Each structure stands twice: as C-alpha cells, then as structure tokens.
Amino acid sequence: MKNQLCNDTISNLGDNVQLPGYDRSKLEVGIVHLGPGAFHRAHQAVYTDDLLRLNYKNWGICAVSLNSSRFRDNVKRQDNLYTLAIRDIDPKLRIIGSIIDVLFAPASPEAVISRLSESNVKVVTLTITEKGYCLLPNNRLDFENSDVKFDLEHPDTPKTAIGYLSAGLRKRYRENLDPFVLVSCDNLMDNGVVLKQAVVDFSSEIDQDLASWISYNVFSPRTMVDSITPTTNQALIKSVENGLGFVDKWPVQRENFSQWIFEDVPGMVLPPWDSVGAIFGADVKKYESCKLKILNGLHSSIAFVGLISGFETVAEALENKLISDYVQKLLDFEIIPSLTAPEGLDVQTYSTAILQRFKNTQIHHFLSQIAWDSSKKIPVRILDTLQDNYRLENPCDGLCLAISSWMVLIELMISSDVPIVDPIVDELKDIILTTPQNREQVDAFLALEQVFPKDLVDNSSFRRTVIRYFLELKEDPLSTLKKYNCT
Ligand code: CS2
C-alpha cells in the first residue's frame, strides 16, 4: 500500500511534481470559500497558492462544504493538500497547499459563522453553482425555496450560502467589524450584483438595519472565471497515484488555460490576485457575456446534441463532422452576431481558441457533467442569445435545435432510467411520464416558467421551430444536424 500525500510525506515526492514551497504552518485564514468543488480547487485555490508562494501569508483559505462531507473526509488525512493535474499538451502535477482548513457546514454551522466573523477574514469567495443562489428567473431571491424558508426560520443554523453570508455579516455588524468582500465565481450574468442583492433581500427579512449596512458597505464585484475542469473520478485518482507514487484521495484536473477577471470597484480591497495573473478592472460585464454565450452556450449545445447522438465527451463529439459543422455555424451565424465584445477582445480569435480548447483530448470532459442542472444553465447560456436574435432578426434555428435536443435528451434519460441531475427533475419526469404526445410534451417543457420567459414562449416562430426539431431529432439526430448545416 502506497503512502498517503500529507505534510510529512510531501518532501518525498519526485522532481516531476511541483510543491507549494512555503511554510503552511505560518499561514492565516484570510479567505473563506463556500463550495470547494473541483472548479474552486482548480482555479481560485491555485491563484491563491501562487500568492502564498509570493509570501502573502495572510491569504490562506478555509473551505466550507455546504452539502457533502466528501471533500473534508477525503482531504483531512492529507492535511488538506491535494494534487492539481494539468491535462494538456504539456501535462503537469502540482500540489496545492492554499486550503488550510475545511469545514462541513451541516456538521457545525456555528463554526462556519464564527469563521465568517473573524476579523482576519476579508474575503468570501463562492462556487456554489447556479442553483446555489436560490434565485427566481428575474434573478431575485426565491422566498418560496424551501431552504430559504428554513434559513429565515433558523438564521443561526442556515443551510444555504445566502443564509450563511447573512449570518456572518450579522455577527460582524453587531461586533462592529468591517464586512468581507463577496466574490461570486459562478457562471451567472452580473454574478456579484445578483449575489449581493440576494443577501440584502434575505437580510432585510431579519433586520432592516443590517440589510442597509450590507447595501452600503459590502463590495461584491462582477467576475468572470474560466478554466475547463472535469469532475474528479476514479480514473483521475488512479493516474495521479501513478504519477505521484503516493495516494491522493481527492485530486483535481483541468486544462492549462485559466482566466479570472474582476470588476475593479474604488475602495475595494482584494488579495493581490492581479500579481499572479488575475485581471482587475476590465470591462467584465462584456467579458462575462462573451464567455457565457460562446464557451458555455456552445458547451451546453454540444452536450445536448452530442449525448442524443451517442457521444460521451466534448472532444469525441467534436470529432464528428456534423457536430463540429453545427457548432461552427451556430457560432458564426447566431452567437457572435448577437455579442458586443469588450474593447481589445477579438471575438473571432477568442472563439477559435475556445474550440481548440474543446478539442483537448488529454481531458475527458463528459457531456453528461455539462448537462447537469441544465434548467438553470439554459436561460443564461442559450435563451438570452435567442431573445437577442429574435429582436435583431438574426437567425435562430441552431439555438432552437439545441433547446429541442435538451428536451429529447430528457425524454431519453427518463425512458431509459438514467438519473437526471437537475433541481426540477420532478417536473421534468412529470412532463415525460404524463404527457404522451410529442407536441404536447414540447408545450409542457415550454410551460416551465423557471426556464422559458413568457415573451419567448409566446413567439410562434420559436415554438414552431422547437417542435419541428424535437420531432426530427427524435427520428434521427445526425441527419437533423446535416439538414441544418446545409440550409
Ligand atoms: C461547463 C463549465 O459544466 C459546465 O456547465 O460549461 O463548467 C465550463 O467548463 C467552465 O465554465 C469553463 O470555464
């Protein structure tokens, strides 16, 4: 049995592995992170690891899992160290040491609130996925959400990130401490703005003065994050073990590319992530919009058409010429024309680089992972572009085809008993199991108010096109793509 990665064994690792190289016992927690999934560990924790290498000792991370104890259970015995495997032309293994404490919130909510109210904690970062924000389609907090209701009744033992942020800020407010800066790192348009509004809305139900204090004093910049990070699986664990010669129970993998852009707000103090590659002050709103519509919009579209055509990973799906032609046409005729690029960004070059990244065969980026929580992703990634295109009288067929593919995929998954990861899984099952007719099924999907905005559903051209593609795709996905590519 091989030794486990931990503080005591780290110096025995081979030269092929990059080590933190700083004294972890000297670090102080300055950042609390909510939701330490693969993306956080491969992105913000790595930027922070770079900072710690530059000797900024007071920016250690306390990672807080809100839903699962898996991370804590796996990394505890390895002193919270883990391996980052860069899977690219030039593969690398690197040990990340920036996470110095891990809490599992359901086991000790008071420990989390107490961390959040420490004076040395200046920043709270979040990767809680779209559904973690508990938002309505208009991006305001959903007070009917059962977890939000629970948190309002139990503000000292909350379940949601919003409940924790409010509780931590309440304690700081009472103790006359400055608030922390909120840094949302999720793929939401205006992520910082939306997050702060949700915390203010929640807090105003508890204490109006607290809500005003948050409103006036909390910084919550918009950010854009980017790095393709497939989830950790057994294959990764095995290959990292072979590369290290040590056991790492919870490594993480990603491509080499990584980007982090922040809105720069006067007076806001952040860890100096700009000294390790992050960009402060760019036109983040436009960057975010380009990234969400191009990278994430294409990702979801490829996931839907790829899965119903029998492919498993992004790179595999793009090897199919019908799919890659569809993606190129979608990009050139429907996505790029709807965008306003930030100054200095050449959208053609940007999108070509993204397609190149998608073709990276060193990572197995499963389409099924991208398809998780699609009901939350579709509005931001696809429907916003569709609405713009209808307004601008641009072509819309390829985006409608993506929406129909999602509906076909849901039907396929339910009829073959494949588990669906989505906050509205029950509604989706209901549609397929109780609405037998094709057209009626599409109408039932379109009636999902959490997904489809009313003006889009009322657009008869949209509805007709989605029905047409739904019927055609069910017959034969690849020949449907062929037809679309030829028109
Ligand atoms: C992906 C994203 O899983 C998904 O939905 O589209 O996680 C994507 O890989 C990242 O946003 C890339 O930065």
PDB file of N, CA and C and ligand atoms in Angstrom, residues 39 130 187 225-229 255 291 295-296 299-300 357 365 369-370 372 377 381, ligand 1:
ATOM      1  N   PHE A  39     -14.022  22.983  -9.396  1.00  0.00           N
ATOM      2  CA  PHE A  39     -13.655  24.256 -10.015  1.00  0.00           C
ATOM      3  C   PHE A  39     -12.884  25.156  -9.056  1.00  0.00           C
ATOM      4  N   GLU A 130     -25.156  27.515 -10.194  1.00  0.00           N
ATOM      5  CA  GLU A 130     -26.300  28.408 -10.437  1.00  0.00           C
ATOM      6  C   GLU A 130     -27.413  28.181  -9.415  1.00  0.00           C
ATOM      7  N   ASN A 187     -21.008  30.971 -12.984  1.00  0.00           N
ATOM      8  CA  ASN A 187     -21.346  31.391 -14.340  1.00  0.00           C
ATOM      9  C   ASN A 187     -22.726  32.030 -14.412  1.00  0.00           C
ATOM     10  N   VAL A 225     -14.894  33.888 -14.606  1.00  0.00           N
ATOM     11  CA  VAL A 225     -13.926  32.812 -14.336  1.00  0.00           C
ATOM     12  C   VAL A 225     -13.932  31.838 -15.501  1.00  0.00           C
ATOM     13  N   ASP A 226     -12.783  31.281 -15.791  1.00  0.00           N
ATOM     14  CA  ASP A 226     -12.740  30.337 -16.912  1.00  0.00           C
ATOM     15  C   ASP A 226     -11.586  29.360 -16.762  1.00  0.00           C
ATOM     16  N   SER A 227     -11.907  28.093 -16.814  1.00  0.00           N
ATOM     17  CA  SER A 227     -10.932  27.008 -16.921  1.00  0.00           C
ATOM     18  C   SER A 227     -11.742  25.715 -16.998  1.00  0.00           C
ATOM     19  N   ILE A 228     -11.456  24.906 -17.974  1.00  0.00           N
ATOM     20  CA  ILE A 228     -12.258  23.680 -18.135  1.00  0.00           C
ATOM     21  C   ILE A 228     -11.767  22.634 -17.126  1.00  0.00           C
ATOM     22  N   THR A 229     -12.701  22.219 -16.277  1.00  0.00           N
ATOM     23  CA  THR A 229     -12.364  21.404 -15.105  1.00  0.00           C
ATOM     24  C   THR A 229     -13.337  20.228 -14.956  1.00  0.00           C
ATOM     25  N   GLU A 255      -7.579  21.921 -17.682  1.00  0.00           N
ATOM     26  CA  GLU A 255      -6.716  22.282 -18.799  1.00  0.00           C
ATOM     27  C   GLU A 255      -5.677  23.304 -18.303  1.00  0.00           C
ATOM     28  N   LYS A 291     -18.126  35.142 -22.628  1.00  0.00           N
ATOM     29  CA  LYS A 291     -17.743  33.810 -22.163  1.00  0.00           C
ATOM     30  C   LYS A 291     -18.981  32.916 -21.988  1.00  0.00           C
ATOM     31  N   LEU A 295     -18.508  30.206 -24.816  1.00  0.00           N
ATOM     32  CA  LEU A 295     -17.992  28.949 -24.246  1.00  0.00           C
ATOM     33  C   LEU A 295     -19.113  28.113 -23.626  1.00  0.00           C
ATOM     34  N   ASN A 296     -19.857  28.714 -22.705  1.00  0.00           N
ATOM     35  CA  ASN A 296     -20.858  27.909 -22.009  1.00  0.00           C
ATOM     36  C   ASN A 296     -22.055  27.602 -22.909  1.00  0.00           C
ATOM     37  N   HIS A 299     -20.883  24.827 -25.030  1.00  0.00           N
ATOM     38  CA  HIS A 299     -20.745  23.623 -24.199  1.00  0.00           C
ATOM     39  C   HIS A 299     -22.094  22.933 -24.019  1.00  0.00           C
ATOM     40  N   SER A 300     -23.106  23.710 -23.611  1.00  0.00           N
ATOM     41  CA  SER A 300     -24.412  23.092 -23.370  1.00  0.00           C
ATOM     42  C   SER A 300     -24.993  22.547 -24.681  1.00  0.00           C
ATOM     43  N   ARG A 357      -9.628  24.588 -27.418  1.00  0.00           N
ATOM     44  CA  ARG A 357      -9.612  24.052 -26.047  1.00  0.00           C
ATOM     45  C   ARG A 357     -10.573  22.864 -25.927  1.00  0.00           C
ATOM     46  N   HIS A 365     -13.771  15.362 -20.831  1.00  0.00           N
ATOM     47  CA  HIS A 365     -14.807  16.219 -20.265  1.00  0.00           C
ATOM     48  C   HIS A 365     -16.161  15.646 -20.668  1.00  0.00           C
ATOM     49  N   GLN A 369     -21.689  15.625 -17.564  1.00  0.00           N
ATOM     50  CA  GLN A 369     -21.405  16.596 -16.489  1.00  0.00           C
ATOM     51  C   GLN A 369     -21.898  17.983 -16.887  1.00  0.00           C
ATOM     52  N   ILE A 370     -21.664  18.353 -18.141  1.00  0.00           N
ATOM     53  CA  ILE A 370     -22.097  19.683 -18.600  1.00  0.00           C
ATOM     54  C   ILE A 370     -23.630  19.769 -18.578  1.00  0.00           C
ATOM     55  N   TRP A 372     -25.624  18.582 -16.417  1.00  0.00           N
ATOM     56  CA  TRP A 372     -26.207  18.737 -15.070  1.00  0.00           C
ATOM     57  C   TRP A 372     -26.849  20.109 -14.935  1.00  0.00           C
ATOM     58  N   LYS A 377     -29.021  26.430 -16.448  1.00  0.00           N
ATOM     59  CA  LYS A 377     -27.979  26.946 -17.342  1.00  0.00           C
ATOM     60  C   LYS A 377     -28.560  27.497 -18.646  1.00  0.00           C
ATOM     61  N   ARG A 381     -27.245  30.754 -20.878  1.00  0.00           N
ATOM     62  CA  ARG A 381     -26.306  30.391 -21.934  1.00  0.00           C
ATOM     63  C   ARG A 381     -26.915  30.432 -23.332  1.00  0.00           C
TER      64      ARG A 381
HETATM   65  C1  CS2 B   1     -19.305  23.855 -18.230  1.00  0.00           C
HETATM   66  C2  CS2 B   1     -18.473  24.805 -17.381  1.00  0.00           C
HETATM   67  O1  CS2 B   1     -20.071  22.153 -16.788  1.00  0.00           O
HETATM   68  C3  CS2 B   1     -20.393  23.155 -17.440  1.00  0.00           C
HETATM   69  O2  CS2 B   1     -21.539  23.547 -17.457  1.00  0.00           O
HETATM   70  O3  CS2 B   1     -19.855  24.572 -19.307  1.00  0.00           O
HETATM   71  O4  CS2 B   1     -18.155  24.274 -16.160  1.00  0.00           O
HETATM   72  C4  CS2 B   1     -17.203  25.227 -18.122  1.00  0.00           C
HETATM   73  O5  CS2 B   1     -16.327  24.150 -18.305  1.00  0.00           O
HETATM   74  C5  CS2 B   1     -16.494  26.327 -17.386  1.00  0.00           C
HETATM   75  O6  CS2 B   1     -17.366  27.421 -17.227  1.00  0.00           O
HETATM   76  C6  CS2 B   1     -15.255  26.760 -18.143  1.00  0.00           C
HETATM   77  O7  CS2 B   1     -14.752  27.901 -17.586  1.00  0.00           O
END
